[in-house]
Short mmCIF file of C-alpha atoms and ligand atoms in Angstrom, two decimals:
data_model
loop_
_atom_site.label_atom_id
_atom_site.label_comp_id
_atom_site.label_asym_id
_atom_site.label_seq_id
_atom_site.Cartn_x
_atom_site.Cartn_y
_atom_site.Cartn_z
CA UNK A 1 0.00 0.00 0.00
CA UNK A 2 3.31 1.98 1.14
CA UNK A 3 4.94 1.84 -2.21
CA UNK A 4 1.33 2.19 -4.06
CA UNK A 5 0.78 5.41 -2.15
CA UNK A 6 4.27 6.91 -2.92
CA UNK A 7 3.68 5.82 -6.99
CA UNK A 8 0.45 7.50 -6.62
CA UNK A 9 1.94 10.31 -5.26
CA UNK A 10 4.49 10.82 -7.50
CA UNK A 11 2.35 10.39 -10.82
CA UNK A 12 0.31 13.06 -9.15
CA UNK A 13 3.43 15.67 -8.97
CA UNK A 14 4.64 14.91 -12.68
CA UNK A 15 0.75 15.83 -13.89
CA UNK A 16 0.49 19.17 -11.73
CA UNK A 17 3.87 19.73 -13.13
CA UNK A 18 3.01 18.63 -16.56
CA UNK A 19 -0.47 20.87 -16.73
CA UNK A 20 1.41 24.16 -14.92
CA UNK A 21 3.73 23.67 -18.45
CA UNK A 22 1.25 22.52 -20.16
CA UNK A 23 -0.78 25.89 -19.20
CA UNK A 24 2.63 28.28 -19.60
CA UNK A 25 2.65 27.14 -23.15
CA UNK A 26 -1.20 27.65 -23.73
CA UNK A 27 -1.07 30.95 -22.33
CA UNK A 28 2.36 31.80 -24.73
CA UNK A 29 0.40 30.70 -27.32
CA UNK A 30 -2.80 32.81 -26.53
CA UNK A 31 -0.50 35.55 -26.23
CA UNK A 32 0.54 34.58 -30.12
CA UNK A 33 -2.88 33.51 -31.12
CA UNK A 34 -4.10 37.18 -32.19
CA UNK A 35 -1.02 38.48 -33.91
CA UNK A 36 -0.82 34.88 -35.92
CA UNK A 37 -4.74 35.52 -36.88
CA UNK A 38 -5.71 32.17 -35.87
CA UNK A 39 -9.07 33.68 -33.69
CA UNK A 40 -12.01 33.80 -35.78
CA UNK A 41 -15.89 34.36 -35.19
CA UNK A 42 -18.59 31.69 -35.86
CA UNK A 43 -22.37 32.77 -35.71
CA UNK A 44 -24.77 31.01 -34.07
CA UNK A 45 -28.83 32.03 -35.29
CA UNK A 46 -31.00 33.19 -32.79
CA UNK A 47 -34.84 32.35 -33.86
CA UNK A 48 -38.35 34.54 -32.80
CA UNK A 49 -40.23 31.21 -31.94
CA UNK A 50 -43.26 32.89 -33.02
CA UNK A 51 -43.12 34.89 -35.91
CA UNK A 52 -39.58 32.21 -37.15
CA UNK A 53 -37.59 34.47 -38.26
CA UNK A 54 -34.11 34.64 -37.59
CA UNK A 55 -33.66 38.04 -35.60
CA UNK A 56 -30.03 37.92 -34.90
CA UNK A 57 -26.87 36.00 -33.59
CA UNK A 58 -24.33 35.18 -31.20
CA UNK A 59 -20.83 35.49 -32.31
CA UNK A 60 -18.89 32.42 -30.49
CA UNK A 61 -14.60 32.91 -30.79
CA UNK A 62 -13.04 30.08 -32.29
CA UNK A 63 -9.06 29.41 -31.55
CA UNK A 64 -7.75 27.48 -34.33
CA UNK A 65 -4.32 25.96 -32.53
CA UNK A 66 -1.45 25.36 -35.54
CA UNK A 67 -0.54 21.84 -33.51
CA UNK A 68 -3.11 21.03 -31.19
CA UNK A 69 -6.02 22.00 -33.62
CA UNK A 70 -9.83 23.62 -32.65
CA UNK A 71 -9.15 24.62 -29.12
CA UNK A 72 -12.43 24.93 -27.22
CA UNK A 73 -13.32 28.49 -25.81
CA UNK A 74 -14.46 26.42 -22.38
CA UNK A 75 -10.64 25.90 -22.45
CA UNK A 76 -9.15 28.84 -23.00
CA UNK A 77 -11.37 31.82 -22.17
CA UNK A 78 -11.04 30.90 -18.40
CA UNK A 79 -7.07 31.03 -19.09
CA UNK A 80 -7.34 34.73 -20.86
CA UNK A 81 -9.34 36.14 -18.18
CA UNK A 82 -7.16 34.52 -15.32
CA UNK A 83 -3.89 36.43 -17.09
CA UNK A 84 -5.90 39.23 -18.18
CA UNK A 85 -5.79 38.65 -22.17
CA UNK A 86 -9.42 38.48 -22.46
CA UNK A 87 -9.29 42.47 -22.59
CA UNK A 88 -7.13 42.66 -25.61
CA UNK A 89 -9.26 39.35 -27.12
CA UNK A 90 -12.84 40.59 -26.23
CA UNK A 91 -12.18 43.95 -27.74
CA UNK A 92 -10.77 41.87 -31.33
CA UNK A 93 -14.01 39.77 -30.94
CA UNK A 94 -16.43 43.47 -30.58
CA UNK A 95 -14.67 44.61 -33.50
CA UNK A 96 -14.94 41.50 -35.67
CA UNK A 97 -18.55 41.18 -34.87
CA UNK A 98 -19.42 44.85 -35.62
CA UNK A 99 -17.33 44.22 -38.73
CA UNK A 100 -19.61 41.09 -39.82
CA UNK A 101 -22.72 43.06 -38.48
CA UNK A 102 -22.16 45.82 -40.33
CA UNK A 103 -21.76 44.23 -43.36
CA UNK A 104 -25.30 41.92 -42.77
CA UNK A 105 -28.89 43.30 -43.91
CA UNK A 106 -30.93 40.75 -45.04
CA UNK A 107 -33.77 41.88 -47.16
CA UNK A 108 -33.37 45.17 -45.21
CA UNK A 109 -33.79 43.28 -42.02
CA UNK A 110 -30.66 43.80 -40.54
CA UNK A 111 -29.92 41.52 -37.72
CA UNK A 112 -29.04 41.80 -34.05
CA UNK A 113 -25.43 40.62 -33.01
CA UNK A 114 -25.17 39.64 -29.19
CA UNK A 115 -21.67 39.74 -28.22
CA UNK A 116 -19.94 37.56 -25.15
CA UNK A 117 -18.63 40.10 -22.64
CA UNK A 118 -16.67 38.62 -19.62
CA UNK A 119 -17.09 39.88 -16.01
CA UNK A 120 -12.61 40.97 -16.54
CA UNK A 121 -13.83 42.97 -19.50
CA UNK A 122 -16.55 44.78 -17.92
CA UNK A 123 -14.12 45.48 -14.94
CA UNK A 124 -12.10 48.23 -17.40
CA UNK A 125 -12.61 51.72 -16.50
CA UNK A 126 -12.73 52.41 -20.40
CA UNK A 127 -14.75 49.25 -21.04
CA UNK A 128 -18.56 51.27 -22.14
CA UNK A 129 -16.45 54.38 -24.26
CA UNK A 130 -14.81 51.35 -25.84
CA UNK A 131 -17.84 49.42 -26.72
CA UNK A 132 -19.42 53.12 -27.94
CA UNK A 133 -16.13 53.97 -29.65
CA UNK A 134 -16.78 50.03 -31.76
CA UNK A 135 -19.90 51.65 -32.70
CA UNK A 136 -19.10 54.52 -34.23
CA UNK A 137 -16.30 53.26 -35.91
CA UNK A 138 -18.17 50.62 -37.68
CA UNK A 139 -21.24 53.01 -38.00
CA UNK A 140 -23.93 50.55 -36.00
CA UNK A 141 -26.57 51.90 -34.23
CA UNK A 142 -26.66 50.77 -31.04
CA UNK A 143 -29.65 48.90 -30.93
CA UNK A 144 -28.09 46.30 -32.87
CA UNK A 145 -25.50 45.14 -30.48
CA UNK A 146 -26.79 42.77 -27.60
CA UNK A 147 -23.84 42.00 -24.73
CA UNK A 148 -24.72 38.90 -22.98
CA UNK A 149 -22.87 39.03 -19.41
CA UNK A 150 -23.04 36.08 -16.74
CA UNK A 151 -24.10 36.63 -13.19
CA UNK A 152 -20.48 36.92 -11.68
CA UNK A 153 -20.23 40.08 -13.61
CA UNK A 154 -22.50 41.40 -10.72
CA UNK A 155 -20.70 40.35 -7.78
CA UNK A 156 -17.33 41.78 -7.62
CA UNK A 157 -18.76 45.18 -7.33
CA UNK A 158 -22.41 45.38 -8.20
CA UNK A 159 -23.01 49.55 -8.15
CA UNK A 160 -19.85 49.71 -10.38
CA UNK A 161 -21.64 46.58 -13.13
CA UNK A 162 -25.06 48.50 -12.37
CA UNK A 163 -23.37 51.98 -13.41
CA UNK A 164 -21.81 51.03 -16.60
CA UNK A 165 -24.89 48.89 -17.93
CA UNK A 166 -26.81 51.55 -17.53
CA UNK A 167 -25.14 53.56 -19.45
CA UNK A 168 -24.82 50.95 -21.78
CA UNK A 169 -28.62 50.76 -22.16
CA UNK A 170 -28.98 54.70 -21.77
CA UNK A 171 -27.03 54.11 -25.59
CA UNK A 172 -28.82 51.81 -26.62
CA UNK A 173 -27.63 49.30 -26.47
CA UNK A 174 -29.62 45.56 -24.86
CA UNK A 175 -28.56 43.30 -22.66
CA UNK A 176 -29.11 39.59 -21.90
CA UNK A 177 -28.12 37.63 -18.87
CA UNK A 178 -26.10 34.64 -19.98
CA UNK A 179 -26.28 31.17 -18.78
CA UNK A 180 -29.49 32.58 -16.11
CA UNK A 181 -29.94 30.33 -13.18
CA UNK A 182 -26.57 28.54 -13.08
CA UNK A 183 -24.48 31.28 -11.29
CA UNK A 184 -25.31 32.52 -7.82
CA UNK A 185 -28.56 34.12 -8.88
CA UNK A 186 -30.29 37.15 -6.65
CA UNK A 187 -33.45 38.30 -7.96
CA UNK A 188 -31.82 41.72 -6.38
CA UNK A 189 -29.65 42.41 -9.06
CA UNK A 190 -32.74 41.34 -12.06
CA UNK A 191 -34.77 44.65 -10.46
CA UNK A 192 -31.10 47.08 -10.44
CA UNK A 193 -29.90 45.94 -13.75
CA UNK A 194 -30.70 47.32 -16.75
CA UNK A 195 -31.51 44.04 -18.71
CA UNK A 196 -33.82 43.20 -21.32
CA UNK A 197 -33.16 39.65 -21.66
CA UNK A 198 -32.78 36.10 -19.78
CA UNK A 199 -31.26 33.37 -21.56
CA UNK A 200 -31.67 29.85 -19.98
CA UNK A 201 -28.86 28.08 -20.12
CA UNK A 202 -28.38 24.53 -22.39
CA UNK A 203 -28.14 22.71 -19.08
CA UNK A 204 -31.93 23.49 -18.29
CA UNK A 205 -32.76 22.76 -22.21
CA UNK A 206 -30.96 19.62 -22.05
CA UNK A 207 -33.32 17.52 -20.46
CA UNK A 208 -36.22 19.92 -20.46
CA UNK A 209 -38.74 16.91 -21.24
CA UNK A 210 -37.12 14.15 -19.56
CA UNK A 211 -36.21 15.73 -16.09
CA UNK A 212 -38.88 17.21 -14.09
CA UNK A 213 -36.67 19.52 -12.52
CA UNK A 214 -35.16 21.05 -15.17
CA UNK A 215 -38.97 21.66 -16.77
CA UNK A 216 -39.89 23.41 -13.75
CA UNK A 217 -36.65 25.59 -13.45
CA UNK A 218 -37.44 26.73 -17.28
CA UNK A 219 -41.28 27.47 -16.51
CA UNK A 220 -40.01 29.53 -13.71
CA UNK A 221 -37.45 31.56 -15.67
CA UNK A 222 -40.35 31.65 -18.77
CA UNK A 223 -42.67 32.98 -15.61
CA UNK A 224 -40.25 35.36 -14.19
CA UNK A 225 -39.42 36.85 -17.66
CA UNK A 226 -43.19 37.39 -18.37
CA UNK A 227 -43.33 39.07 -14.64
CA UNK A 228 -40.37 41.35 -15.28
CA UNK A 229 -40.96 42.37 -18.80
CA UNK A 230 -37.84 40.66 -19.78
CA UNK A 231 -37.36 38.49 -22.86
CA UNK A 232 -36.54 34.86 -22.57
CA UNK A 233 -34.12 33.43 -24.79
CA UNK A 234 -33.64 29.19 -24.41
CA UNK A 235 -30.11 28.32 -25.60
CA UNK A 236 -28.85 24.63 -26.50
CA UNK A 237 -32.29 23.72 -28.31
CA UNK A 238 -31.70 20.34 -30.12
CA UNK A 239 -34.90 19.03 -30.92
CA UNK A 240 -38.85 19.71 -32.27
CA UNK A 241 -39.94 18.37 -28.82
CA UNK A 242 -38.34 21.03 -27.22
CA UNK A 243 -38.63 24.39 -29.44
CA UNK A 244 -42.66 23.21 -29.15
CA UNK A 245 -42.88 23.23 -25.89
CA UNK A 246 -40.92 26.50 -25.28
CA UNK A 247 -42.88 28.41 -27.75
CA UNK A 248 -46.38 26.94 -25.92
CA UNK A 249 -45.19 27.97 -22.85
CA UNK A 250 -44.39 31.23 -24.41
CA UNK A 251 -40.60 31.76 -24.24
CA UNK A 252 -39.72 34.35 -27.25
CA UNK A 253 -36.84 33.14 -28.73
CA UNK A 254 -34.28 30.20 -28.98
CA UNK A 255 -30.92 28.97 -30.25
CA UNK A 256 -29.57 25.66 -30.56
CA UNK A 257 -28.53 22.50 -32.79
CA UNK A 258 -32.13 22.15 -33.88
CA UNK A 259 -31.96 25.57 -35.91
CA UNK A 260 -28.29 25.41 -36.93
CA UNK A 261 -24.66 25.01 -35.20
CA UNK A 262 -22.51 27.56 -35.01
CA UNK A 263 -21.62 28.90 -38.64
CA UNK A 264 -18.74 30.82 -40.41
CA UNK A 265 -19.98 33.93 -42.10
CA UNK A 266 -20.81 32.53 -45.73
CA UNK A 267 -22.86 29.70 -44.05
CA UNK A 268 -24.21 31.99 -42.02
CA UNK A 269 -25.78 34.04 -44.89
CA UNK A 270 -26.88 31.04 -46.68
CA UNK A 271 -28.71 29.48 -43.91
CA UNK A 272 -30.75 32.49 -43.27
CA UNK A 273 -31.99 33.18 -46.66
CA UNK A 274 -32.90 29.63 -46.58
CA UNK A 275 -34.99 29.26 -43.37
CA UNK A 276 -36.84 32.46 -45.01
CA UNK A 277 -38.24 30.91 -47.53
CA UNK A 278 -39.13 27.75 -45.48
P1 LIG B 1 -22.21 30.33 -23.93
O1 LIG B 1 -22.11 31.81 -24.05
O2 LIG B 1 -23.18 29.79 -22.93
O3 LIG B 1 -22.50 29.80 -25.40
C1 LIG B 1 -23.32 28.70 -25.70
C2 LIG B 1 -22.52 27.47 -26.04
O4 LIG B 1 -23.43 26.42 -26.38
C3 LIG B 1 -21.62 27.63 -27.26
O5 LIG B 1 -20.48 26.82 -27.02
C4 LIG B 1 -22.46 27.03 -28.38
O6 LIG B 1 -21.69 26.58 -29.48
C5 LIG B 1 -23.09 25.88 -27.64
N1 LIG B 1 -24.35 25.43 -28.26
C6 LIG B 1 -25.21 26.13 -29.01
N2 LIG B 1 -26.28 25.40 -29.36
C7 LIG B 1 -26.11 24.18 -28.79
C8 LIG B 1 -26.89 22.97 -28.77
O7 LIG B 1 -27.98 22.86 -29.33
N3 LIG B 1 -26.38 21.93 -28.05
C9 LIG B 1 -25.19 22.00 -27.40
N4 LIG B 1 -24.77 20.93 -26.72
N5 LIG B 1 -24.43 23.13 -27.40
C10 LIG B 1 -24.89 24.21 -28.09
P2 LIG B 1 -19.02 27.34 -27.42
O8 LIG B 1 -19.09 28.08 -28.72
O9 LIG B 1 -18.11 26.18 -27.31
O10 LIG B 1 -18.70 28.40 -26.30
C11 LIG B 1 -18.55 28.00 -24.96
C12 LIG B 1 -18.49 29.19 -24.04
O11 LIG B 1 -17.31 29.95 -24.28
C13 LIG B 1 -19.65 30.17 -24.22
O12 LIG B 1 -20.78 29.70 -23.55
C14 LIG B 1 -19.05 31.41 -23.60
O13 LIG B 1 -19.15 31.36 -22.20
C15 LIG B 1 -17.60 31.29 -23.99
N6 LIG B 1 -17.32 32.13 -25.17
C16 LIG B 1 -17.42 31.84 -26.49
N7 LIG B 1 -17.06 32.90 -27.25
C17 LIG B 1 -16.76 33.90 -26.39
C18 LIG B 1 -16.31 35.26 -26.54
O14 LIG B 1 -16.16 35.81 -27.65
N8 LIG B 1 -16.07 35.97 -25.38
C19 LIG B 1 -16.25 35.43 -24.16
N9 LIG B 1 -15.99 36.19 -23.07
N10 LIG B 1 -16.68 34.17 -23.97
C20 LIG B 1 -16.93 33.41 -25.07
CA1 LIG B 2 -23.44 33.46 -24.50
CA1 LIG B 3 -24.70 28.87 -21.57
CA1 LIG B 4 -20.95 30.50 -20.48
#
């Protein structure tokens, strides 16, 4: 057991060693990943359950690693906003998608682009004349851009989150609370901030028909929407089954597999003009 325990032991020193180098090396290459253009945007729709139209889309960042391939953003986006990158990456990934948005009216319709902002980004002093500066410069009106934050963006220091959304929204522009329900959740924050929409996360969606649970905690966040004025928005929506029952129980709008997967811009387009004419 004696000689088990110290094997054990050691194997677990080389892998903490081996993932601390393993992670200097990511985070050299995250440094790189920018300069070497190897971040790009995919699109996922977001569908109006009622009237099915495609009213806009998330923009999703996509690390394309020259040896270790399609790095997942689950990965690395943790790793840029532990050393701070995310800053100089989020404000590529604004600009990009105002690019892309700018350059998008369908039929005259042109579409709504929600935008991933972490809780490090919205830390930055400059962070809202940045995100107004990205406007101008790409010539979007405001109402356009939708920033989806998580919950932990309002816990560090909630009356400094609360003052910059607001002026956010005093611009214009919307936002959406991401992944709603899975972070520490205070219906406090839902009556200071200035948010127009609650986005269930896939976890709920998952299971939505199987698990009792999770079809109650969706109902509640449909319910609470309706109560608050707020828009729902169910993400990770792979099936019929599901989209039906959402848009009976009267949540707006939904994303997910079901619609389309993430797309590159060209797809994007495509797919769009397609579901139209469906
Ligand atoms: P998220 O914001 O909750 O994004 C939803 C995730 O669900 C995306 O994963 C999307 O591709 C995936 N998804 C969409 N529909 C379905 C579905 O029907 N089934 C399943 N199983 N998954 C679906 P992705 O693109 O891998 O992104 C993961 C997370 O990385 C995002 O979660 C977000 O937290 C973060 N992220 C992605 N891009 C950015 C970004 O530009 N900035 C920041 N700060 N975070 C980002
Ligand atoms: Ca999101
Ligand atoms: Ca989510
Ligand atoms: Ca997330």
């Amino acid at each position: 057991a004696k000689q088990n325990g110290h094997n054990h032991f050691q194997f677990y020193v080389a892998s903490i060693d081996q993932e601390i180098r393993d992670r200097k090396q990511l985070e050299k290459d995250l440094a790189q990943a920018l300069a070497n253009h190897q971040l790009h945007l995919v699109y996922q729709p977001q569908i109006n359950l009622e009237s099915k139209r495609v009213i806009g889309a998330e923009a999703l960042l996509r690390w394309e690693h020259p040896t270790r391939g399609l790095v997942p953003p689950d990965f690395f986006i943790p790793v840029a906003e532990a050393n701070g990158s995310i800053v100089e990456i989020g404000q590529w990934v604004l600009d990009q998608a105002c690019w892309q948005a700018a350059r998008w009216a369908f039929g005259g319709t042109p579409l709504r682009i929600a935008v991933n902002l972490s809780a490090v980004q919205l830390r930055q002093d400059s962070i809202v004349d940045d995100i107004l500066d990205t406007l101008r410069r790409h010539k979007i009106p405001a109402g356009r851009l939708e920033l989806e934050v998580t919950e932990t963006s309002f816990m560090t220091n909630l009356s400094d989150a609360v003052a910059k959304l607001r002026r956010l929204r005093k611009a214009g522009i919307s936002i959406a609370v991401d992944d709603f329900g899975t972070g520490y959740s205070s219906l406090t924050y839902l009556k200071q901030m200035p948010v127009q929409h609650l986005k269930i996360d896939k976890q709920f969606i998952r299971d939505l028909l199987v698990n009792e649970e999770d079809t109650r905690i969706a109902n509640t966040i449909i319910d609470l929407g309706k109560s608050l004025n707020l828009t729902v928005i169910a993400e990770g929506v792979e099936t019929a089954e599901q989209e039906y029952y959402l848009s009976q129980r009267g949540c707006q709008l939904a994303q997910g597999y079901y619609f389309s997967k993430p797309l590159l811009p060209s797809d994007f387009e495509t797919f769009v003009k397609g579901f139209h004419e469906k």
